[in-house]
Amino acid sequence: MPEAPDFLPKSSLYPVQKTNRASVNPLFGAQFLSSLPFSKHRSGVKILAVPPNNTMGVTVGKTMQQLVAEQLKQKPDSVFVFPTGNTPLSGYQALRDMGKQGEKLDWSQSKVFHLDEYVPPQSGMPQQLESYATYMKRELLDHIGAEAFLVKDYLRDPSAYDAAIFRQAPDGPDMVILGIGKNGHIAFNEPGSDAKSQTRIVDLTDATVKQNFGEFGVNTVQEAKQQGFPTQAMTLGMETILKAKTIVLLATGEASKGDVLRKALDPDSPPHPSIPASYLKNHPNVYVVTDFTV
Ligand code: PGA
């Protein structure tokens, strides 16, 4: 087994089973991929390296749009899981714009889930903070006509959300799109999350509170409590995410995200719960869309 990197305790390497490659059927053919800035990373993930600063018209958002559109064209009844946050906004815009530009996608047979939701999602939250259900509707769901499944409707029984996903997609969702937190979280699977973690309600960490509520002057869980911001969230578990046939990780923004992405993809260190994004290395079909050098 490879050595753990210096920032990990050497004694607690975390063994993770490789996904059964035979069960995965990569959808994107060479012809489609040749139209994208595609390369293979030493960790095994596929990199779609877009230039920094949105130059040459190739952007993280545009690339996300192309991957989603191709998925939907190849398999009109695809089951998607989509993220919220700042990173995918340009991708949602690009998807909405396709309709305006006469390239309307047919979402009518598709199913759309999303990754996570604050707990509580809306009631009691400060007015300036919106639920992820509101975000998803505004950015995508209100524009596409797909059948949608909202996390907020499953807060009483998080396992029922997994059950709903696997009812629609018995072998796992067709495509899960993810962002990455500055602390390496995936959805709200915070550092320490197990690769086998199930969909559940979690406590937010100070790092995530700072990332998500810092713009409102709220930087710690304690401050979040005092000011009525949520300190919990419901998140898809790592296990459900890793069952996806295709995973797309979008990584752009502050340099600290680039740092954690490089650590997550380090081919010489095994996946470890201290960086949940590192579990993606053991999945056979991951596309990392990024303008960071990895
Ligand atoms: P962001 O969040 O897209 O708003 O940066 C990503 C994440 O924390 O997963």
mmCIF file of C-alpha atoms and ligand atoms in Angstrom:
data_model
loop_
_atom_site.group_PDB
_atom_site.id
_atom_site.type_symbol
_atom_site.label_atom_id
_atom_site.label_comp_id
_atom_site.label_asym_id
_atom_site.label_seq_id
_atom_site.Cartn_x
_atom_site.Cartn_y
_atom_site.Cartn_z
ATOM 1 C CA MET A 1 0.000 0.000 0.000
ATOM 2 C CA PRO A 2 1.381 3.455 -0.812
ATOM 3 C CA GLU A 3 2.623 5.699 1.960
ATOM 4 C CA ALA A 4 0.193 8.215 3.393
ATOM 5 C CA PRO A 5 1.138 11.828 2.641
ATOM 6 C CA ASP A 6 2.628 13.866 5.487
ATOM 7 C CA PHE A 7 -0.619 15.549 6.432
ATOM 8 C CA LEU A 8 -2.271 12.205 7.203
ATOM 9 C CA PRO A 9 -1.670 10.071 10.273
ATOM 10 C CA LYS A 10 0.234 7.054 8.950
ATOM 11 C CA SER A 11 -1.538 4.644 11.259
ATOM 12 C CA SER A 12 -5.057 5.267 10.027
ATOM 13 C CA LEU A 13 -4.983 4.501 6.325
ATOM 14 C CA TYR A 14 -8.443 3.758 5.212
ATOM 15 C CA PRO A 15 -8.970 0.791 2.919
ATOM 16 C CA VAL A 16 -11.649 1.325 0.310
ATOM 17 C CA GLN A 17 -12.849 -1.309 -2.100
ATOM 18 C CA LYS A 18 -12.427 -0.547 -5.765
ATOM 19 C CA THR A 19 -15.777 -0.277 -7.512
ATOM 20 C CA ASN A 20 -16.515 -3.279 -9.659
ATOM 21 C CA ARG A 21 -15.458 -1.975 -13.047
ATOM 22 C CA ALA A 22 -17.580 -4.506 -14.897
ATOM 23 C CA SER A 23 -20.691 -2.854 -13.469
ATOM 24 C CA VAL A 24 -19.792 0.504 -14.979
ATOM 25 C CA ASN A 25 -20.582 1.323 -18.534
ATOM 26 C CA PRO A 26 -18.793 4.539 -19.531
ATOM 27 C CA LEU A 27 -21.192 6.417 -21.701
ATOM 28 C CA PHE A 28 -19.047 8.951 -23.440
ATOM 29 C CA GLY A 29 -17.392 7.740 -26.616
ATOM 30 C CA ALA A 30 -13.957 8.794 -27.875
ATOM 31 C CA GLN A 31 -15.517 11.020 -30.502
ATOM 32 C CA PHE A 32 -17.381 13.126 -27.932
ATOM 33 C CA LEU A 33 -14.387 13.263 -25.588
ATOM 34 C CA SER A 34 -12.116 14.407 -28.398
ATOM 35 C CA SER A 35 -14.229 17.571 -28.543
ATOM 36 C CA LEU A 36 -13.284 18.306 -24.895
ATOM 37 C CA PRO A 37 -9.924 19.159 -23.262
ATOM 38 C CA PHE A 38 -9.607 15.580 -22.076
ATOM 39 C CA SER A 39 -6.646 13.906 -20.386
ATOM 40 C CA LYS A 40 -6.040 11.060 -17.964
ATOM 41 C CA HIS A 41 -4.657 11.929 -14.508
ATOM 42 C CA ARG A 42 -2.195 9.643 -12.697
ATOM 43 C CA SER A 43 -4.859 9.003 -10.056
ATOM 44 C CA GLY A 44 -7.113 7.429 -12.699
ATOM 45 C CA VAL A 45 -9.667 10.227 -12.914
ATOM 46 C CA LYS A 46 -10.258 11.967 -16.218
ATOM 47 C CA ILE A 47 -9.393 15.641 -16.295
ATOM 48 C CA LEU A 48 -11.230 18.186 -18.402
ATOM 49 C CA ALA A 49 -8.800 21.046 -17.924
ATOM 50 C CA VAL A 50 -10.352 24.340 -18.918
ATOM 51 C CA PRO A 51 -8.135 27.416 -19.155
ATOM 52 C CA PRO A 52 -8.169 29.820 -16.178
ATOM 53 C CA ASN A 53 -10.119 33.068 -16.348
ATOM 54 C CA ASN A 54 -12.696 31.718 -18.774
ATOM 55 C CA THR A 55 -10.480 32.323 -21.798
ATOM 56 C CA MET A 56 -11.119 30.857 -25.250
ATOM 57 C CA GLY A 57 -14.811 30.410 -24.524
ATOM 58 C CA VAL A 58 -14.115 27.134 -22.706
ATOM 59 C CA THR A 59 -15.397 27.314 -19.165
ATOM 60 C CA VAL A 60 -16.255 24.997 -16.329
ATOM 61 C CA GLY A 61 -19.920 25.852 -16.869
ATOM 62 C CA LYS A 62 -19.856 25.219 -20.597
ATOM 63 C CA THR A 63 -18.104 21.895 -20.058
ATOM 64 C CA MET A 64 -20.665 20.869 -17.438
ATOM 65 C CA GLN A 65 -23.413 21.746 -19.909
ATOM 66 C CA GLN A 66 -21.808 19.604 -22.628
ATOM 67 C CA LEU A 67 -21.482 16.594 -20.310
ATOM 68 C CA VAL A 68 -25.089 16.859 -19.121
ATOM 69 C CA ALA A 69 -26.413 17.370 -22.643
ATOM 70 C CA GLU A 70 -24.466 14.379 -23.956
ATOM 71 C CA GLN A 71 -25.664 12.211 -21.070
ATOM 72 C CA LEU A 72 -29.260 13.177 -21.754
ATOM 73 C CA LYS A 73 -28.972 12.620 -25.498
ATOM 74 C CA GLN A 74 -27.398 9.189 -25.005
ATOM 75 C CA LYS A 75 -29.894 8.165 -22.308
ATOM 76 C CA PRO A 76 -33.061 10.282 -22.209
ATOM 77 C CA ASP A 77 -34.301 8.594 -19.015
ATOM 78 C CA SER A 78 -31.117 9.404 -17.104
ATOM 79 C CA VAL A 79 -31.251 9.814 -13.343
ATOM 80 C CA PHE A 80 -29.209 12.867 -12.345
ATOM 81 C CA VAL A 81 -28.037 14.214 -9.001
ATOM 82 C CA PHE A 82 -27.149 17.901 -9.157
ATOM 83 C CA PRO A 83 -25.274 20.197 -6.759
ATOM 84 C CA THR A 84 -25.963 23.673 -5.436
ATOM 85 C CA GLY A 85 -23.345 26.313 -4.587
ATOM 86 C CA ASN A 86 -21.566 28.911 -6.669
ATOM 87 C CA THR A 87 -19.542 26.594 -8.878
ATOM 88 C CA PRO A 88 -22.355 25.074 -10.985
ATOM 89 C CA LEU A 89 -24.207 28.373 -11.561
ATOM 90 C CA SER A 90 -22.605 28.967 -14.958
ATOM 91 C CA GLY A 91 -23.396 25.376 -15.947
ATOM 92 C CA TYR A 92 -27.074 25.824 -15.092
ATOM 93 C CA GLN A 93 -27.091 29.080 -17.015
ATOM 94 C CA ALA A 94 -25.545 27.339 -20.032
ATOM 95 C CA LEU A 95 -28.185 24.592 -19.813
ATOM 96 C CA ARG A 96 -30.991 27.168 -19.637
ATOM 97 C CA ASP A 97 -29.481 29.086 -22.547
ATOM 98 C CA MET A 98 -29.576 25.979 -24.743
ATOM 99 C CA GLY A 99 -33.362 26.287 -24.742
ATOM 100 C CA LYS A 100 -33.182 29.935 -25.798
ATOM 101 C CA GLN A 101 -30.703 29.132 -28.548
ATOM 102 C CA GLY A 102 -33.048 26.591 -30.104
ATOM 103 C CA GLU A 103 -31.088 23.546 -28.877
ATOM 104 C CA LYS A 104 -33.754 22.487 -26.429
ATOM 105 C CA LEU A 105 -32.922 19.354 -24.485
ATOM 106 C CA ASP A 106 -35.684 16.867 -23.828
ATOM 107 C CA TRP A 107 -35.705 16.271 -20.066
ATOM 108 C CA SER A 108 -39.190 14.738 -20.034
ATOM 109 C CA GLN A 109 -38.057 11.189 -19.228
ATOM 110 C CA SER A 110 -35.260 12.175 -16.860
ATOM 111 C CA LYS A 111 -35.326 12.281 -13.052
ATOM 112 C CA VAL A 112 -33.502 14.931 -11.076
ATOM 113 C CA PHE A 113 -32.352 14.633 -7.472
ATOM 114 C CA HIS A 114 -30.073 17.023 -5.636
ATOM 115 C CA LEU A 115 -27.210 16.471 -3.265
ATOM 116 C CA ASP A 116 -28.077 18.169 -0.038
ATOM 117 C CA GLU A 117 -30.184 20.628 1.934
ATOM 118 C CA TYR A 118 -29.894 22.714 5.052
ATOM 119 C CA VAL A 119 -31.748 21.546 8.142
ATOM 120 C CA PRO A 120 -34.090 23.253 8.587
ATOM 121 C CA PRO A 121 -34.356 24.138 4.908
ATOM 122 C CA GLN A 122 -36.235 27.385 5.221
ATOM 123 C CA SER A 123 -38.306 27.985 8.288
ATOM 124 C CA GLY A 124 -36.408 29.960 10.867
ATOM 125 C CA MET A 125 -33.582 30.709 8.463
ATOM 126 C CA PRO A 126 -32.431 34.275 8.016
ATOM 127 C CA GLN A 127 -34.203 35.814 5.056
ATOM 128 C CA GLN A 128 -31.073 36.323 3.021
ATOM 129 C CA LEU A 129 -30.291 32.605 3.029
ATOM 130 C CA GLU A 130 -32.303 30.481 0.627
ATOM 131 C CA SER A 131 -32.975 26.760 0.803
ATOM 132 C CA TYR A 132 -31.301 24.502 -1.717
ATOM 133 C CA ALA A 133 -34.751 23.541 -2.983
ATOM 134 C CA THR A 134 -35.366 27.194 -3.902
ATOM 135 C CA TYR A 135 -31.950 27.364 -5.577
ATOM 136 C CA MET A 136 -32.550 24.179 -7.574
ATOM 137 C CA LYS A 137 -35.952 25.354 -8.766
ATOM 138 C CA ARG A 138 -34.688 28.761 -9.816
ATOM 139 C CA GLU A 139 -31.506 27.580 -11.501
ATOM 140 C CA LEU A 140 -32.751 24.437 -13.234
ATOM 141 C CA LEU A 141 -35.966 22.682 -12.275
ATOM 142 C CA ASP A 142 -38.381 25.461 -13.229
ATOM 143 C CA HIS A 143 -36.880 25.519 -16.724
ATOM 144 C CA ILE A 144 -36.639 21.879 -17.787
ATOM 145 C CA GLY A 145 -39.774 19.904 -16.913
ATOM 146 C CA ALA A 146 -37.932 16.914 -15.415
ATOM 147 C CA GLU A 147 -39.455 14.927 -12.583
ATOM 148 C CA ALA A 148 -37.781 16.360 -9.490
ATOM 149 C CA PHE A 149 -37.102 14.926 -6.042
ATOM 150 C CA LEU A 150 -36.238 17.458 -3.337
ATOM 151 C CA VAL A 151 -34.195 16.593 -0.265
ATOM 152 C CA LYS A 152 -36.419 18.791 1.917
ATOM 153 C CA ASP A 153 -39.304 16.371 1.424
ATOM 154 C CA TYR A 154 -37.276 13.524 2.969
ATOM 155 C CA LEU A 155 -35.827 15.137 6.098
ATOM 156 C CA ARG A 156 -37.824 12.906 8.448
ATOM 157 C CA ASP A 157 -36.332 9.774 6.911
ATOM 158 C CA PRO A 158 -33.097 10.375 4.978
ATOM 159 C CA SER A 159 -32.863 6.702 3.988
ATOM 160 C CA ALA A 160 -36.096 7.187 2.028
ATOM 161 C CA TYR A 161 -34.215 9.586 -0.272
ATOM 162 C CA ASP A 162 -31.705 6.850 -1.093
ATOM 163 C CA ALA A 163 -34.608 4.462 -1.587
ATOM 164 C CA ALA A 164 -36.211 6.939 -4.013
ATOM 165 C CA ILE A 165 -32.952 7.204 -5.972
ATOM 166 C CA PHE A 166 -32.512 3.438 -6.223
ATOM 167 C CA ARG A 167 -36.162 2.970 -7.152
ATOM 168 C CA GLN A 168 -35.507 5.194 -10.168
ATOM 169 C CA ALA A 169 -31.980 3.875 -10.801
ATOM 170 C CA PRO A 170 -31.488 0.396 -9.315
ATOM 171 C CA ASP A 171 -27.799 0.296 -10.351
ATOM 172 C CA GLY A 172 -27.080 3.802 -9.102
ATOM 173 C CA PRO A 173 -27.669 7.261 -10.548
ATOM 174 C CA ASP A 174 -26.478 7.777 -14.124
ATOM 175 C CA MET A 175 -24.659 11.033 -13.413
ATOM 176 C CA VAL A 176 -23.814 12.789 -10.163
ATOM 177 C CA ILE A 177 -22.330 16.274 -10.418
ATOM 178 C CA LEU A 178 -20.358 17.551 -7.431
ATOM 179 C CA GLY A 179 -18.545 20.605 -6.183
ATOM 180 C CA ILE A 180 -15.744 20.411 -3.655
ATOM 181 C CA GLY A 181 -15.461 22.323 -0.393
ATOM 182 C CA LYS A 182 -12.282 24.078 0.675
ATOM 183 C CA ASN A 183 -11.987 21.385 3.361
ATOM 184 C CA GLY A 184 -12.350 18.606 0.764
ATOM 185 C CA HIS A 185 -15.987 17.859 1.512
ATOM 186 C CA ILE A 186 -18.269 16.366 -1.106
ATOM 187 C CA ALA A 187 -21.903 17.449 -0.746
ATOM 188 C CA PHE A 188 -22.000 17.821 3.085
ATOM 189 C CA ASN A 189 -19.839 14.751 3.676
ATOM 190 C CA GLU A 190 -17.451 16.608 5.926
ATOM 191 C CA PRO A 191 -13.916 15.398 6.745
ATOM 192 C CA GLY A 192 -14.214 12.199 8.770
ATOM 193 C CA SER A 193 -17.028 10.828 6.610
ATOM 194 C CA ASP A 194 -16.797 7.145 5.832
ATOM 195 C CA ALA A 195 -16.779 5.865 2.239
ATOM 196 C CA LYS A 196 -19.771 3.759 3.230
ATOM 197 C CA SER A 197 -21.677 6.669 4.778
ATOM 198 C CA GLN A 198 -25.376 6.723 4.038
ATOM 199 C CA THR A 199 -27.666 9.624 3.280
ATOM 200 C CA ARG A 200 -28.108 11.309 6.635
ATOM 201 C CA ILE A 201 -28.298 14.471 8.688
ATOM 202 C CA VAL A 202 -24.900 15.862 9.684
ATOM 203 C CA ASP A 203 -23.506 18.690 11.795
ATOM 204 C CA LEU A 204 -21.779 21.378 9.752
ATOM 205 C CA THR A 205 -18.150 22.165 10.576
ATOM 206 C CA ASP A 206 -16.751 25.622 11.265
ATOM 207 C CA ALA A 207 -14.967 25.495 7.887
ATOM 208 C CA THR A 208 -18.223 24.905 6.022
ATOM 209 C CA VAL A 209 -20.138 27.515 8.031
ATOM 210 C CA LYS A 210 -17.397 30.014 7.141
ATOM 211 C CA GLN A 211 -17.456 29.034 3.465
ATOM 212 C CA ASN A 212 -21.249 29.186 3.172
ATOM 213 C CA PHE A 213 -22.253 31.961 5.593
ATOM 214 C CA GLY A 214 -19.054 34.029 5.725
ATOM 215 C CA GLU A 215 -20.621 36.566 3.387
ATOM 216 C CA PHE A 216 -23.217 37.222 6.127
ATOM 217 C CA GLY A 217 -20.488 37.662 8.769
ATOM 218 C CA VAL A 218 -21.110 34.204 10.239
ATOM 219 C CA ASN A 219 -17.866 32.237 10.522
ATOM 220 C CA THR A 220 -18.357 29.571 13.193
ATOM 221 C CA VAL A 221 -21.004 27.037 14.178
ATOM 222 C CA GLN A 222 -21.415 28.968 17.420
ATOM 223 C CA GLU A 223 -22.158 32.209 15.513
ATOM 224 C CA ALA A 224 -24.509 30.324 13.207
ATOM 225 C CA LYS A 225 -26.473 29.106 16.249
ATOM 226 C CA GLN A 226 -26.613 32.573 17.761
ATOM 227 C CA GLN A 227 -27.801 34.195 14.533
ATOM 228 C CA GLY A 228 -30.358 31.589 13.501
ATOM 229 C CA PHE A 229 -28.388 30.101 10.609
ATOM 230 C CA PRO A 230 -28.615 26.329 10.134
ATOM 231 C CA THR A 231 -25.923 24.206 11.774
ATOM 232 C CA GLN A 232 -27.034 20.934 10.237
ATOM 233 C CA ALA A 233 -27.691 19.616 6.753
ATOM 234 C CA MET A 234 -28.968 16.489 5.069
ATOM 235 C CA THR A 235 -26.493 15.059 2.615
ATOM 236 C CA LEU A 236 -26.368 12.216 0.185
ATOM 237 C CA GLY A 237 -23.959 9.687 1.665
ATOM 238 C CA MET A 238 -20.610 8.867 0.082
ATOM 239 C CA GLU A 239 -21.828 5.363 -0.668
ATOM 240 C CA THR A 240 -24.728 6.593 -2.796
ATOM 241 C CA ILE A 241 -22.494 9.095 -4.583
ATOM 242 C CA LEU A 242 -19.876 6.438 -5.334
ATOM 243 C CA LYS A 243 -22.549 4.188 -6.857
ATOM 244 C CA ALA A 244 -23.087 6.674 -9.684
ATOM 245 C CA LYS A 245 -22.164 5.441 -13.135
ATOM 246 C CA THR A 246 -20.525 8.762 -13.978
ATOM 247 C CA ILE A 247 -19.291 11.366 -11.502
ATOM 248 C CA VAL A 248 -18.448 14.899 -12.580
ATOM 249 C CA LEU A 249 -16.493 17.001 -10.074
ATOM 250 C CA LEU A 250 -16.437 20.742 -10.763
ATOM 251 C CA ALA A 251 -13.546 22.601 -9.168
ATOM 252 C CA THR A 252 -12.936 26.278 -9.711
ATOM 253 C CA GLY A 253 -12.599 29.327 -7.492
ATOM 254 C CA GLU A 254 -10.228 30.170 -4.661
ATOM 255 C CA ALA A 255 -6.714 28.751 -4.677
ATOM 256 C CA SER A 256 -7.346 26.792 -1.459
ATOM 257 C CA LYS A 257 -9.754 24.583 -3.407
ATOM 258 C CA GLY A 258 -6.990 23.836 -5.893
ATOM 259 C CA ASP A 259 -4.766 22.817 -2.971
ATOM 260 C CA VAL A 260 -7.314 20.402 -1.521
ATOM 261 C CA LEU A 261 -8.101 19.024 -4.994
ATOM 262 C CA ARG A 262 -4.415 18.259 -5.585
ATOM 263 C CA LYS A 263 -4.251 16.463 -2.220
ATOM 264 C CA ALA A 264 -7.456 14.547 -2.995
ATOM 265 C CA LEU A 265 -6.083 13.381 -6.359
ATOM 266 C CA ASP A 266 -2.579 12.584 -5.153
ATOM 267 C CA PRO A 267 -1.990 9.212 -6.817
ATOM 268 C CA ASP A 268 0.561 8.249 -4.167
ATOM 269 C CA SER A 269 -1.780 8.426 -1.193
ATOM 270 C CA PRO A 270 -4.821 6.237 -0.620
ATOM 271 C CA PRO A 271 -8.305 7.668 -0.167
ATOM 272 C CA HIS A 272 -8.749 8.893 3.365
ATOM 273 C CA PRO A 273 -11.727 10.230 5.357
ATOM 274 C CA SER A 274 -9.815 13.429 6.157
ATOM 275 C CA ILE A 275 -10.486 14.451 2.526
ATOM 276 C CA PRO A 276 -13.772 12.887 1.375
ATOM 277 C CA ALA A 277 -13.071 13.983 -2.231
ATOM 278 C CA SER A 278 -10.159 11.525 -2.222
ATOM 279 C CA TYR A 279 -12.649 8.619 -2.357
ATOM 280 C CA LEU A 280 -13.329 9.593 -5.964
ATOM 281 C CA LYS A 281 -9.956 8.113 -6.950
ATOM 282 C CA ASN A 282 -11.405 4.646 -6.439
ATOM 283 C CA HIS A 283 -14.326 5.226 -8.781
ATOM 284 C CA PRO A 284 -13.706 4.137 -12.364
ATOM 285 C CA ASN A 285 -15.545 6.917 -14.149
ATOM 286 C CA VAL A 286 -14.845 10.368 -12.714
ATOM 287 C CA TYR A 287 -14.464 13.542 -14.771
ATOM 288 C CA VAL A 288 -12.835 16.451 -12.972
ATOM 289 C CA VAL A 289 -13.696 19.711 -14.703
ATOM 290 C CA THR A 290 -11.277 22.294 -13.437
ATOM 291 C CA ASP A 291 -9.228 25.373 -14.191
ATOM 292 C CA PHE A 292 -6.722 24.465 -11.482
ATOM 293 C CA THR A 293 -3.479 22.808 -12.453
ATOM 294 C CA VAL A 294 -3.612 19.302 -11.041
HETATM 295 P P1 PGA B 1 -19.251 26.254 -3.937
HETATM 296 O O1 PGA B 1 -19.417 25.053 -2.925
HETATM 297 O O2 PGA B 1 -19.595 25.734 -5.280
HETATM 298 O O3 PGA B 1 -20.206 27.301 -3.467
HETATM 299 O O4 PGA B 1 -17.823 26.707 -3.852
HETATM 300 C C1 PGA B 1 -18.926 23.804 -3.250
HETATM 301 C C2 PGA B 1 -18.986 22.896 -2.059
HETATM 302 O O5 PGA B 1 -18.780 23.355 -0.936
HETATM 303 O O6 PGA B 1 -19.221 21.694 -2.238
#
